[in-house]
Amino acid sequence: MVDLRRSWRAADRLGRRRALTAPAKAGALVRLLLDRFPDLAPGLWTDEDTVEVVIEGERNVALLGALRDDPELNFFFLADAAAVDYGPTERFEVVYHLYSDRHPAWLRVRARVNRADPHVPTITGLWEGAMFHEREMFDMMGIVFDGNRDLRRIYMSPDYRSFPQRKDFLLPDDAADSSAAGVRPLERPETWDLTRLSDELAPGVITHAEAEAEVKP
Amino acid sequence: MTSEVKIPDPLDLDREEEARLRQVAGLPPAKTAVGEYAGFESVGLPERPPQTEREREVYTLEEGEMLVNMGPQHPSTHGVMRLVVKVRGEVVTDIDPVLGYLHRGIEKLCEEATYTTVLTYVDPMDYLSTMHNEHAPAIAFEKLFGVTAPRRAEYIRALVVELNRVFSHSLMMGFLALDMGGITPILYGFINRDEIVDMLSAISGQRMLFNFFRVGGVNWDTNDEFLSRLGTWRSHVLKNVEMSERVITDNEVFRSRTIGMGTLSGRDAIALGVTGPNLRASGVAFDVRKAHPYSIYPELEFEVITQPGGDSNARYLQRIAEIKQSIHLIDQIVDKMPHGAVQAQVPGIIRPKPGRAYAAIESPRGLYSVYAISDGGPNPYRFRMRDPSFISLQAIPKLMPGRLIADTMAVMASFDPVMGGVDK
C-alpha cells in the first residue's frame, strides 16, 4: 500500500510541478471573446489565470474600448500597460493587462508595433491613468503615442536622447566586455558616451538643438 | 571713501533672463505680478521650449500666478520628488509632478540578472513594502519555471507579507499626521514598525531589505526568536493601534484638514488607475487578494473593506481598518500553519522554458504586478513591474486645483506614495 502522506511530503519537498498546459479556468471568457471577436482566434492563448490575445497596434483603442464597454466582458480596469522590445530586427509590443469582475482571469492584449516607425494611438481617452504608463514607455522605449497630449520624458531628463530599455541599448558592463578589468566599466565615466545611439531617435521626438533651431531662423 | 559702483538688482537680472528664455520658447512676455509677489514670476521656468501641449499649459502664467518648486528635497515628499506648483496667492491652480530623481533602472538591471538575483534587486524599490516587492516576482517566476512552493512556505509568505502591511500602514498614519504638523503619531508609528522589523529581521536576517523570498519558497523557516517576538507583539498590538488612533482620529485639527479634502470618486479613481486602500476608500471593493486570489488567501476568511467617503479621512480610516484586518489574517495564518519544508528544490541557476507570466499582488499601496518574459536563458528577457504609487500619483494634480498649497502635502500623504517605488 502506498503511504499517501509520505508521498505528499516528498512532493512537498521536491516542489510539485505545475501543469504546463492550462486548465480551462477561463473557458467562458475564451468562448465569449471568440464569439465577439472571431478574428482574434489565431493569437489566442491561455495560461492558468491569463487569457492572451494579439492584435495590431492601430487596433488598440477600438478593441480595448469594446472590451471595456461590453457589459458581459466588462474589462473596466487597466491593470498594467508595458512595452516589450523583441530585438532590433523584430518588433515592439505594447502589452495591456485588463481586469474584469465577471471573469476569473486577467486579459492580456499584446499590440504589435513596427519597430522602425513606432507609432501607436493613445488610450488616455479610455483610461486617463494610462498617461504615466505611456510616458514611461515613451521614455524607456521610444514608442510614440499619437494623440497623447503630454508625451514627454518622465524618468530621464528632458534633453536625454537614448531609450534605455531597448535591447540594443547595451549596458557598458555587459558580461562580454568586463573581463576582470578591475573597475567595472559602468563606473568609469569615459564609457558613458551614448552618442553612438543618437540616430536611434524615434520620429516625433524633438531634441534640444532641433527645438532651438526651429524658433531661431 | 566709497566708490559709486551700481550693483545690479538680482531680480532685474532674473527678469532679463526670463524675457530671453520666453523669446526662445515662443511664449508671450510675462505679465508682472503685483505687490508682494513681484519678482517671483520666473521661478521654475525651464530653459527650453515646452515639448507638449500640457507642458505649455503648466508653464504659461496668467496674471497674478507664479510657479513654486516643491522639492526635490522637501521633507514631506516621502522620497525625492519635485512638484511644480502653480499658485495664485496661496491657492493652487495647477501641479506638474517631476519624477526621476530616484530612478535606478531596476527593470533593466533585472534583465541582466539571474532569476534568483532579481529578487534582491526589487527590494529597494518600494522600501516600505519590501516583502510585497519580492512576492510578485516569486509568483511570476514560479509560474514560468513550473514549480510551486510548499504549503508551509506559502503560509510563511502570507504571514510576513501581512506583517509588512501592518507596519507600512502604521507608518502612513504617522506620516499623514506629521505632514499636518503633528509630531507624536510618527513616534508611535515607528515604535509599531520597529517591533515588526525586529521580528522580520529575526526570520530573514535583514532589517529593511529583507531578501527573504526565493523562487520555490522562502529562505528560512520560523525560529524561536521570531515566534516569541510575534507572540509578544500580538499581545499588545491592538492596544498600540488604538492608542495611535486616539491620538489622531478625533483630533479637531486633523479632522478639519482631512474631511472633505482631496475627494476622489470611485469612477475617477478607476479611470486614473488608483488601486489599493486609496481605491477602496472611494467605495470600490477591489482587492487583488479577493479579485484574483493568490498564495493561500482563498483559505482565509476576510471581507474587502471599503469606505464611502473618498476623502483624506476615508483613506486614513481605511488604513486603520486594514491594520486590524491584517492582524485578524495573521491570527488565522498562525492557527492554520502546516508543518513541512519551506523551500522546493530548484537549481541554482534557473532556466525556465520560453514563456510569459503575469503575477499581481495586493501591496499596501495597491496592485503591484510583475510581467516576466523568459527566452529560455538564465535571466528574464523582459521584467516589468507596475508600481501602485507611481500610478496613484496621477490623482494629485487632479485633486489639488482650488485648494491651499499647505494641503497639497496633506493630501499627498493620504495617498501614501513611496518614491523608491515611483521612480523604480
CSV table of N, CA and C in Angstrom, one decimal, chain A residues 12-18 20 25 45 47-50 52 76-87 93 95 97-100 103-106 108 110 126-133 135-136 140-141 149-156 158 164-167 169-171 173-175 206 208 211-212 215-216, chain B residues 23-26 47-49 51-55 57 59 96-97 99-100 103 107-109 111-112 139 142-152 269-275 279 286 288 291-292 339-341 343-345 353 356-358 360 367 369 371 373 380-382 384 386 390-391 393-394 398 421-424:
chain,number,residue,atom,x,y,z
A,12,ASP,N,6.1,17.6,-1.5
A,12,ASP,CA,6.2,19.0,-1.0
A,12,ASP,C,7.7,19.4,-1.0
A,13,ARG,N,8.5,18.4,-0.7
A,13,ARG,CA,10.0,18.7,-0.6
A,13,ARG,C,10.5,19.0,-1.9
A,14,LEU,N,10.1,18.2,-2.9
A,14,LEU,CA,10.7,18.4,-4.2
A,14,LEU,C,10.0,19.6,-5.0
A,15,GLY,N,8.9,20.0,-4.5
A,15,GLY,CA,8.2,21.0,-5.2
A,15,GLY,C,7.3,20.4,-6.3
A,16,ARG,N,6.0,20.6,-6.1
A,16,ARG,CA,5.1,19.9,-7.1
A,16,ARG,C,5.3,20.7,-8.5
A,17,ARG,N,5.4,19.9,-9.5
A,17,ARG,CA,5.5,20.6,-10.8
A,17,ARG,C,4.1,21.0,-11.2
A,18,ARG,N,4.0,22.2,-11.7
A,18,ARG,CA,2.7,22.7,-12.2
A,18,ARG,C,2.5,22.1,-13.6
A,20,LEU,N,2.0,22.3,-17.3
A,20,LEU,CA,2.4,23.4,-18.2
A,20,LEU,C,1.2,23.9,-19.1
A,25,LYS,N,-9.8,27.5,-16.7
A,25,LYS,CA,-10.4,28.3,-15.7
A,25,LYS,C,-11.2,29.4,-16.4
A,45,TRP,N,-4.4,32.5,-26.6
A,45,TRP,CA,-3.5,31.7,-25.8
A,45,TRP,C,-4.0,31.8,-24.3
A,47,ASP,N,-3.2,30.9,-20.1
A,47,ASP,CA,-2.3,30.4,-19.1
A,47,ASP,C,-3.3,30.0,-17.9
A,48,GLU,N,-2.7,29.6,-16.8
A,48,GLU,CA,-3.6,29.2,-15.7
A,48,GLU,C,-4.6,30.3,-15.2
A,49,ASP,N,-4.1,31.6,-15.3
A,49,ASP,CA,-5.1,32.6,-14.9
A,49,ASP,C,-5.0,33.8,-15.8
A,50,THR,N,-4.6,33.6,-17.1
A,50,THR,CA,-4.5,34.7,-18.0
A,50,THR,C,-5.0,34.3,-19.4
A,52,GLU,N,-4.8,35.5,-23.4
A,52,GLU,CA,-4.0,36.5,-24.1
A,52,GLU,C,-4.5,36.6,-25.5
A,76,PHE,N,-13.2,46.7,-17.1
A,76,PHE,CA,-13.2,48.2,-16.8
A,76,PHE,C,-11.9,48.7,-16.2
A,77,PHE,N,-11.0,47.9,-15.8
A,77,PHE,CA,-9.8,48.4,-15.1
A,77,PHE,C,-8.5,48.0,-15.9
A,78,LEU,N,-7.8,49.0,-16.2
A,78,LEU,CA,-6.5,48.8,-16.8
A,78,LEU,C,-5.4,48.5,-15.7
A,79,ALA,N,-5.0,47.3,-15.6
A,79,ALA,CA,-4.1,46.9,-14.5
A,79,ALA,C,-2.7,47.3,-14.9
A,80,ASP,N,-2.3,47.2,-16.1
A,80,ASP,CA,-0.9,47.5,-16.5
A,80,ASP,C,-0.8,47.7,-17.9
A,81,ALA,N,0.1,48.6,-18.3
A,81,ALA,CA,0.5,48.8,-19.7
A,81,ALA,C,2.0,48.9,-19.8
A,82,ALA,N,2.6,48.0,-20.6
A,82,ALA,CA,4.0,48.0,-20.6
A,82,ALA,C,4.5,47.7,-22.1
A,83,ALA,N,5.7,48.1,-22.4
A,83,ALA,CA,6.3,47.9,-23.7
A,83,ALA,C,7.3,46.8,-23.6
A,84,VAL,N,7.4,46.0,-24.6
A,84,VAL,CA,8.4,44.9,-24.7
A,84,VAL,C,9.1,45.1,-26.1
A,85,ASP,N,10.5,45.0,-26.0
A,85,ASP,CA,11.3,45.1,-27.2
A,85,ASP,C,11.7,43.7,-27.6
A,86,TYR,N,11.3,43.2,-28.8
A,86,TYR,CA,11.7,41.9,-29.2
A,86,TYR,C,13.0,41.9,-30.0
A,87,GLY,N,13.8,42.9,-29.9
A,87,GLY,CA,15.1,42.9,-30.6
A,87,GLY,C,15.1,43.8,-31.8
A,93,GLU,N,6.2,45.5,-28.7
A,93,GLU,CA,4.8,45.2,-28.3
A,93,GLU,C,4.4,46.0,-27.1
A,95,VAL,N,1.9,45.9,-24.2
A,95,VAL,CA,1.1,44.9,-23.6
A,95,VAL,C,0.2,45.5,-22.5
A,97,HIS,N,-2.7,44.8,-19.6
A,97,HIS,CA,-3.4,43.8,-18.8
A,97,HIS,C,-4.7,44.4,-18.2
A,98,LEU,N,-5.8,43.7,-18.4
A,98,LEU,CA,-7.1,44.2,-18.0
A,98,LEU,C,-7.7,43.3,-16.9
A,99,TYR,N,-8.5,44.0,-16.1
A,99,TYR,CA,-9.2,43.3,-15.1
A,99,TYR,C,-10.7,43.4,-15.3
A,100,SER,N,-11.4,42.3,-15.1
A,100,SER,CA,-12.9,42.3,-15.1
A,100,SER,C,-13.4,41.6,-13.9
A,103,HIS,N,-15.0,37.8,-14.8
A,103,HIS,CA,-14.2,36.6,-15.3
A,103,HIS,C,-13.0,36.4,-14.4
A,104,PRO,N,-12.7,35.1,-14.1
A,104,PRO,CA,-11.6,34.8,-13.1
A,104,PRO,C,-10.3,34.8,-13.8
A,105,ALA,N,-10.1,35.6,-14.8
A,105,ALA,CA,-8.7,35.6,-15.5
A,105,ALA,C,-8.4,37.1,-15.8
A,106,TRP,N,-7.1,37.3,-15.9
A,106,TRP,CA,-6.6,38.6,-16.4
A,106,TRP,C,-6.6,38.5,-17.9
A,108,ARG,N,-4.8,39.7,-21.3
A,108,ARG,CA,-3.6,40.4,-21.8
A,108,ARG,C,-3.7,40.7,-23.2
A,110,ARG,N,-1.8,42.0,-26.4
A,110,ARG,CA,-0.5,42.3,-26.9
A,110,ARG,C,-0.6,43.1,-28.3
A,126,LEU,N,-9.5,56.4,-23.1
A,126,LEU,CA,-10.3,55.4,-22.4
A,126,LEU,C,-10.0,55.4,-20.9
A,127,TRP,N,-8.7,55.4,-20.5
A,127,TRP,CA,-8.3,55.5,-19.1
A,127,TRP,C,-7.3,56.6,-19.0
A,128,GLU,N,-7.7,57.6,-18.2
A,128,GLU,CA,-6.8,58.8,-18.0
A,128,GLU,C,-5.5,58.3,-17.4
A,129,GLY,N,-5.6,57.3,-16.5
A,129,GLY,CA,-4.4,56.8,-15.8
A,129,GLY,C,-3.4,56.2,-16.7
A,130,ALA,N,-3.7,56.0,-18.0
A,130,ALA,CA,-2.7,55.4,-18.9
A,130,ALA,C,-1.6,56.4,-19.2
A,131,MET,N,-1.8,57.7,-18.8
A,131,MET,CA,-0.8,58.7,-19.1
A,131,MET,C,0.6,58.4,-18.6
A,132,PHE,N,0.7,58.1,-17.4
A,132,PHE,CA,2.1,57.8,-16.8
A,132,PHE,C,2.6,56.5,-17.5
A,133,HIS,N,1.8,55.5,-17.7
A,133,HIS,CA,2.3,54.3,-18.4
A,133,HIS,C,2.9,54.7,-19.8
A,135,ARG,N,3.9,57.7,-20.9
A,135,ARG,CA,5.1,58.5,-20.7
A,135,ARG,C,6.3,57.6,-20.4
A,136,GLU,N,6.1,56.6,-19.6
A,136,GLU,CA,7.2,55.7,-19.2
A,136,GLU,C,7.6,54.9,-20.5
A,140,MET,N,11.3,55.1,-22.0
A,140,MET,CA,12.2,53.9,-21.9
A,140,MET,C,12.4,53.2,-23.2
A,141,MET,N,11.4,53.3,-24.1
A,141,MET,CA,11.4,52.5,-25.3
A,141,MET,C,11.3,53.4,-26.6
A,149,ARG,N,-1.5,64.1,-25.1
A,149,ARG,CA,-1.2,65.5,-25.0
A,149,ARG,C,-0.1,65.8,-24.1
A,150,ASP,N,0.5,64.8,-23.4
A,150,ASP,CA,1.6,65.1,-22.5
A,150,ASP,C,2.8,64.1,-22.7
A,151,LEU,N,3.1,63.8,-23.9
A,151,LEU,CA,4.1,62.8,-24.1
A,151,LEU,C,5.5,63.4,-24.0
A,152,ARG,N,6.0,63.4,-22.8
A,152,ARG,CA,7.4,63.8,-22.6
A,152,ARG,C,8.1,62.8,-21.7
A,153,ARG,N,9.4,63.0,-21.5
A,153,ARG,CA,10.1,62.0,-20.7
A,153,ARG,C,9.7,62.1,-19.2
A,154,ILE,N,9.7,61.0,-18.5
A,154,ILE,CA,9.2,61.0,-17.2
A,154,ILE,C,10.3,60.7,-16.2
A,155,TYR,N,11.2,59.8,-16.5
A,155,TYR,CA,12.3,59.5,-15.6
A,155,TYR,C,13.6,60.2,-16.0
A,156,MET,N,13.9,60.1,-17.2
A,156,MET,CA,15.2,60.7,-17.7
A,156,MET,C,15.0,62.2,-17.9
A,158,PRO,N,14.9,65.9,-19.7
A,158,PRO,CA,14.3,66.2,-21.0
A,158,PRO,C,15.2,66.2,-22.2
A,164,PRO,N,16.6,53.8,-22.9
A,164,PRO,CA,17.4,52.8,-22.2
A,164,PRO,C,16.9,51.4,-22.2
A,165,GLN,N,15.6,51.2,-22.3
A,165,GLN,CA,15.2,49.8,-22.2
A,165,GLN,C,15.1,49.1,-23.5
A,166,ARG,N,15.5,49.7,-24.6
A,166,ARG,CA,15.6,49.0,-25.8
A,166,ARG,C,16.7,47.9,-25.7
A,167,LYS,N,16.5,46.8,-26.5
A,167,LYS,CA,17.5,45.8,-26.3
A,167,LYS,C,18.8,46.1,-27.0
A,169,PHE,N,20.3,48.9,-26.5
A,169,PHE,CA,21.0,49.8,-25.6
A,169,PHE,C,21.7,48.9,-24.6
A,170,LEU,N,23.0,48.7,-24.9
A,170,LEU,CA,23.8,47.8,-24.1
A,170,LEU,C,24.3,48.5,-22.9
A,171,LEU,N,24.2,47.8,-21.8
A,171,LEU,CA,24.9,48.3,-20.6
A,171,LEU,C,26.4,48.2,-20.8
A,173,ASP,N,28.6,47.5,-18.8
A,173,ASP,CA,29.2,46.3,-18.1
A,173,ASP,C,28.7,45.0,-18.5
A,174,ASP,N,28.3,44.9,-19.8
A,174,ASP,CA,27.9,43.7,-20.3
A,174,ASP,C,28.9,42.6,-20.1
A,175,ALA,N,28.5,41.4,-19.8
A,175,ALA,CA,29.5,40.4,-19.3
A,175,ALA,C,30.6,40.2,-20.3
A,206,ILE,N,11.5,65.7,-30.3
A,206,ILE,CA,12.3,67.0,-30.6
A,206,ILE,C,13.4,67.1,-29.6
A,208,HIS,N,16.8,69.1,-28.0
A,208,HIS,CA,17.0,70.4,-27.6
A,208,HIS,C,17.5,71.3,-28.8
A,211,ALA,N,14.9,71.9,-31.4
A,211,ALA,CA,13.9,72.9,-31.0
A,211,ALA,C,14.4,74.3,-31.0
A,212,GLU,N,15.7,74.5,-30.6
A,212,GLU,CA,16.3,75.8,-30.7
A,212,GLU,C,16.3,76.3,-32.1
A,215,VAL,N,13.0,77.7,-33.5
A,215,VAL,CA,12.5,79.0,-33.2
A,215,VAL,C,13.5,80.1,-33.6
A,216,LYS,N,14.7,79.7,-33.8
A,216,LYS,CA,15.7,80.7,-34.2
A,216,LYS,C,16.0,80.6,-35.7
B,23,GLN,N,11.4,84.4,-25.1
B,23,GLN,CA,11.5,84.7,-26.5
B,23,GLN,C,12.0,83.4,-27.3
B,24,VAL,N,13.0,82.7,-26.6
B,24,VAL,CA,13.4,81.5,-27.2
B,24,VAL,C,12.3,80.5,-27.3
B,25,ALA,N,11.5,80.4,-26.2
B,25,ALA,CA,10.5,79.4,-26.2
B,25,ALA,C,9.2,79.8,-27.0
B,26,GLY,N,9.2,81.0,-27.5
B,26,GLY,CA,8.0,81.4,-28.2
B,26,GLY,C,6.8,81.6,-27.3
B,47,GLU,N,14.6,75.9,-19.1
B,47,GLU,CA,15.4,76.6,-20.1
B,47,GLU,C,15.3,75.9,-21.5
B,48,ARG,N,14.1,75.7,-22.0
B,48,ARG,CA,13.9,75.1,-23.2
B,48,ARG,C,12.5,75.3,-23.6
B,49,PRO,N,12.2,75.1,-24.9
B,49,PRO,CA,10.8,75.3,-25.3
B,49,PRO,C,9.9,74.1,-24.7
B,51,GLN,N,7.7,71.0,-24.6
B,51,GLN,CA,7.6,69.9,-25.5
B,51,GLN,C,6.2,69.4,-25.9
B,52,THR,N,5.3,69.6,-25.0
B,52,THR,CA,3.9,69.2,-25.2
B,52,THR,C,3.0,70.3,-24.9
B,53,GLU,N,1.7,70.0,-25.3
B,53,GLU,CA,0.6,70.9,-25.0
B,53,GLU,C,0.5,71.1,-23.5
B,54,ARG,N,0.5,70.0,-22.8
B,54,ARG,CA,0.3,70.1,-21.4
B,54,ARG,C,1.4,70.9,-20.7
B,55,GLU,N,2.7,70.7,-21.1
B,55,GLU,CA,3.8,71.5,-20.5
B,55,GLU,C,3.6,73.0,-20.8
B,57,GLU,N,0.9,74.5,-21.2
B,57,GLU,CA,-0.2,74.9,-20.3
B,57,GLU,C,0.3,75.2,-18.9
B,59,TYR,N,3.4,75.9,-17.8
B,59,TYR,CA,4.4,76.9,-17.7
B,59,TYR,C,4.0,78.3,-18.2
B,96,ASP,N,2.4,70.0,-11.6
B,96,ASP,CA,3.1,69.2,-12.6
B,96,ASP,C,4.2,68.4,-11.8
B,97,PRO,N,3.9,67.1,-11.5
B,97,PRO,CA,4.9,66.3,-10.8
B,97,PRO,C,6.1,66.0,-11.7
B,99,LEU,N,9.3,63.6,-11.9
B,99,LEU,CA,9.9,62.4,-11.3
B,99,LEU,C,11.3,62.1,-11.8
B,100,GLY,N,11.8,61.0,-11.3
B,100,GLY,CA,13.1,60.5,-11.9
B,100,GLY,C,14.3,60.8,-11.0
B,103,HIS,N,15.5,57.4,-10.0
B,103,HIS,CA,15.4,56.4,-11.0
B,103,HIS,C,16.7,55.6,-11.0
B,107,GLU,N,14.4,47.8,-13.7
B,107,GLU,CA,13.9,46.8,-14.7
B,107,GLU,C,15.0,46.4,-15.6
B,108,LYS,N,15.8,47.3,-16.0
B,108,LYS,CA,16.9,47.0,-16.9
B,108,LYS,C,18.0,46.1,-16.2
B,109,LEU,N,18.2,46.5,-14.9
B,109,LEU,CA,19.2,45.7,-14.2
B,109,LEU,C,18.7,44.3,-14.0
B,111,GLU,N,16.9,42.6,-16.0
B,111,GLU,CA,17.1,41.8,-17.2
B,111,GLU,C,18.5,41.3,-17.4
B,112,GLU,N,19.4,41.8,-16.7
B,112,GLU,CA,20.8,41.4,-16.7
B,112,GLU,C,21.1,40.4,-15.6
B,139,ILE,N,6.1,34.7,-7.4
B,139,ILE,CA,5.0,34.0,-8.0
B,139,ILE,C,5.2,33.9,-9.6
B,142,GLU,N,7.8,31.4,-10.4
B,142,GLU,CA,7.3,30.0,-10.2
B,142,GLU,C,6.4,29.6,-11.3
B,143,LYS,N,5.6,30.5,-11.8
B,143,LYS,CA,4.7,30.2,-12.9
B,143,LYS,C,5.5,29.9,-14.2
B,144,LEU,N,6.6,30.7,-14.4
B,144,LEU,CA,7.4,30.5,-15.6
B,144,LEU,C,8.2,29.1,-15.5
B,145,PHE,N,8.7,28.8,-14.3
B,145,PHE,CA,9.5,27.6,-14.1
B,145,PHE,C,8.7,26.4,-13.9
B,146,GLY,N,7.4,26.6,-13.6
B,146,GLY,CA,6.5,25.5,-13.4
B,146,GLY,C,6.8,24.7,-12.1
B,147,VAL,N,7.0,25.5,-11.0
B,147,VAL,CA,7.2,24.9,-9.7
B,147,VAL,C,6.3,25.6,-8.7
B,148,THR,N,5.8,24.8,-7.7
B,148,THR,CA,5.0,25.5,-6.6
B,148,THR,C,5.8,25.5,-5.3
B,149,ALA,N,5.6,26.5,-4.5
B,149,ALA,CA,6.3,26.5,-3.2
B,149,ALA,C,5.5,25.5,-2.3
B,150,PRO,N,6.2,24.9,-1.3
B,150,PRO,CA,5.5,24.0,-0.4
B,150,PRO,C,4.5,24.9,0.4
B,151,ARG,N,3.5,24.2,1.0
B,151,ARG,CA,2.4,24.9,1.7
B,151,ARG,C,2.9,25.7,2.8
B,152,ARG,N,3.8,25.1,3.6
B,152,ARG,CA,4.3,25.9,4.7
B,152,ARG,C,5.0,27.2,4.3
B,269,ALA,N,-11.3,57.3,-9.7
B,269,ALA,CA,-10.2,56.5,-9.2
B,269,ALA,C,-9.9,55.4,-10.2
B,270,ILE,N,-10.9,54.7,-10.7
B,270,ILE,CA,-10.7,53.6,-11.7
B,270,ILE,C,-10.1,54.2,-12.9
B,271,ALA,N,-10.6,55.3,-13.4
B,271,ALA,CA,-10.0,55.9,-14.6
B,271,ALA,C,-8.6,56.3,-14.5
B,272,LEU,N,-8.2,56.7,-13.3
B,272,LEU,CA,-6.8,57.1,-13.0
B,272,LEU,C,-5.9,56.0,-12.7
B,273,GLY,N,-6.5,54.8,-12.5
B,273,GLY,CA,-5.7,53.6,-12.1
B,273,GLY,C,-5.2,53.6,-10.7
B,274,VAL,N,-5.9,54.3,-9.8
B,274,VAL,CA,-5.7,54.3,-8.4
B,274,VAL,C,-6.1,52.9,-7.9
B,275,THR,N,-5.3,52.3,-7.1
B,275,THR,CA,-5.6,51.0,-6.5
B,275,THR,C,-5.4,50.9,-5.0
B,279,LEU,N,-8.2,53.3,-3.5
B,279,LEU,CA,-9.4,52.9,-4.3
B,279,LEU,C,-10.5,52.5,-3.4
B,286,PHE,N,-12.2,46.6,-4.6
B,286,PHE,CA,-11.3,45.9,-5.5
B,286,PHE,C,-10.1,45.6,-4.6
B,288,VAL,N,-6.9,42.7,-4.8
B,288,VAL,CA,-6.3,41.6,-5.6
B,288,VAL,C,-6.4,40.2,-4.8
B,291,ALA,N,-9.9,39.5,-5.7
B,291,ALA,CA,-10.3,39.5,-7.2
B,291,ALA,C,-9.6,38.4,-7.9
B,292,HIS,N,-8.3,38.2,-7.7
B,292,HIS,CA,-7.5,37.1,-8.3
B,292,HIS,C,-6.7,36.5,-7.2
B,339,HIS,N,3.0,21.9,9.0
B,339,HIS,CA,4.4,21.6,9.1
B,339,HIS,C,4.9,21.2,7.7
B,340,GLY,N,6.2,21.2,7.5
B,340,GLY,CA,6.8,20.7,6.2
B,340,GLY,C,8.0,21.6,5.8
B,341,ALA,N,8.4,21.4,4.6
B,341,ALA,CA,9.5,22.1,4.0
B,341,ALA,C,9.1,23.5,3.7
B,343,GLN,N,11.1,25.2,1.3
B,343,GLN,CA,11.8,25.5,0.0
B,343,GLN,C,11.7,24.3,-0.9
B,344,ALA,N,11.2,24.5,-2.1
B,344,ALA,CA,11.2,23.5,-3.1
B,344,ALA,C,12.6,23.3,-3.7
B,345,GLN,N,12.9,22.2,-4.2
B,345,GLN,CA,14.2,22.0,-4.7
B,345,GLN,C,14.3,22.6,-6.1
B,353,LYS,N,11.4,27.5,-19.3
B,353,LYS,CA,11.1,27.4,-20.8
B,353,LYS,C,10.6,28.7,-21.3
B,356,ARG,N,5.6,33.4,-20.9
B,356,ARG,CA,5.3,34.7,-20.3
B,356,ARG,C,4.5,34.4,-19.0
B,357,ALA,N,4.6,35.3,-18.0
B,357,ALA,CA,3.9,35.1,-16.8
B,357,ALA,C,3.5,36.4,-16.2
B,358,TYR,N,2.3,36.5,-15.7
B,358,TYR,CA,1.9,37.8,-15.1
B,358,TYR,C,1.5,37.4,-13.6
B,360,ALA,N,0.1,39.3,-10.0
B,360,ALA,CA,-0.3,40.6,-9.3
B,360,ALA,C,-0.6,40.3,-7.9
B,367,LEU,N,-2.2,47.6,-6.3
B,367,LEU,CA,-1.9,46.5,-7.2
B,367,LEU,C,-0.5,46.6,-7.7
B,369,SER,N,2.3,44.5,-9.7
B,369,SER,CA,2.3,43.4,-10.6
B,369,SER,C,3.6,43.3,-11.3
B,371,TYR,N,5.3,41.4,-14.9
B,371,TYR,CA,5.1,40.7,-16.1
B,371,TYR,C,6.5,40.3,-16.6
B,373,ILE,N,9.0,37.8,-19.0
B,373,ILE,CA,9.1,37.0,-20.2
B,373,ILE,C,10.5,36.3,-20.1
B,380,PRO,N,15.7,36.9,-17.0
B,380,PRO,CA,14.5,37.2,-17.7
B,380,PRO,C,14.7,38.1,-19.0
B,381,TYR,N,14.0,37.8,-20.0
B,381,TYR,CA,14.2,38.7,-21.2
B,381,TYR,C,13.6,40.0,-21.0
B,382,ARG,N,12.4,40.1,-20.4
B,382,ARG,CA,11.8,41.3,-20.0
B,382,ARG,C,11.2,41.2,-18.6
B,384,ARG,N,9.0,43.4,-16.1
B,384,ARG,CA,8.2,44.7,-15.9
B,384,ARG,C,7.5,44.7,-14.6
B,386,ARG,N,4.8,46.9,-12.2
B,386,ARG,CA,3.8,48.0,-12.2
B,386,ARG,C,3.7,48.4,-10.7
B,390,PHE,N,3.3,54.9,-8.2
B,390,PHE,CA,3.6,55.6,-9.5
B,390,PHE,C,2.3,56.0,-10.2
B,391,ILE,N,1.4,55.1,-10.3
B,391,ILE,CA,0.1,55.4,-11.0
B,391,ILE,C,-0.8,56.2,-10.1
B,393,LEU,N,-0.1,58.5,-8.1
B,393,LEU,CA,0.4,59.8,-8.1
B,393,LEU,C,-0.3,60.8,-9.1
B,394,GLN,N,-0.9,60.2,-10.1
B,394,GLN,CA,-1.6,61.0,-11.1
B,394,GLN,C,-2.8,61.6,-10.6
B,398,LYS,N,-5.0,66.2,-10.2
B,398,LYS,CA,-6.5,66.3,-10.5
B,398,LYS,C,-7.2,66.9,-9.2
B,421,GLY,N,9.4,53.4,-5.1
B,421,GLY,CA,8.6,52.7,-6.0
B,421,GLY,C,8.2,53.5,-7.2
B,422,VAL,N,7.9,54.8,-7.0
B,422,VAL,CA,7.5,55.6,-8.1
B,422,VAL,C,8.6,55.7,-9.2
B,423,ASP,N,9.9,55.8,-8.7
B,423,ASP,CA,10.9,56.0,-9.7
B,423,ASP,C,11.6,54.7,-10.1
B,424,LYS,N,11.3,53.6,-9.5
B,424,LYS,CA,12.0,52.4,-9.9
B,424,LYS,C,13.5,52.4,-10.0
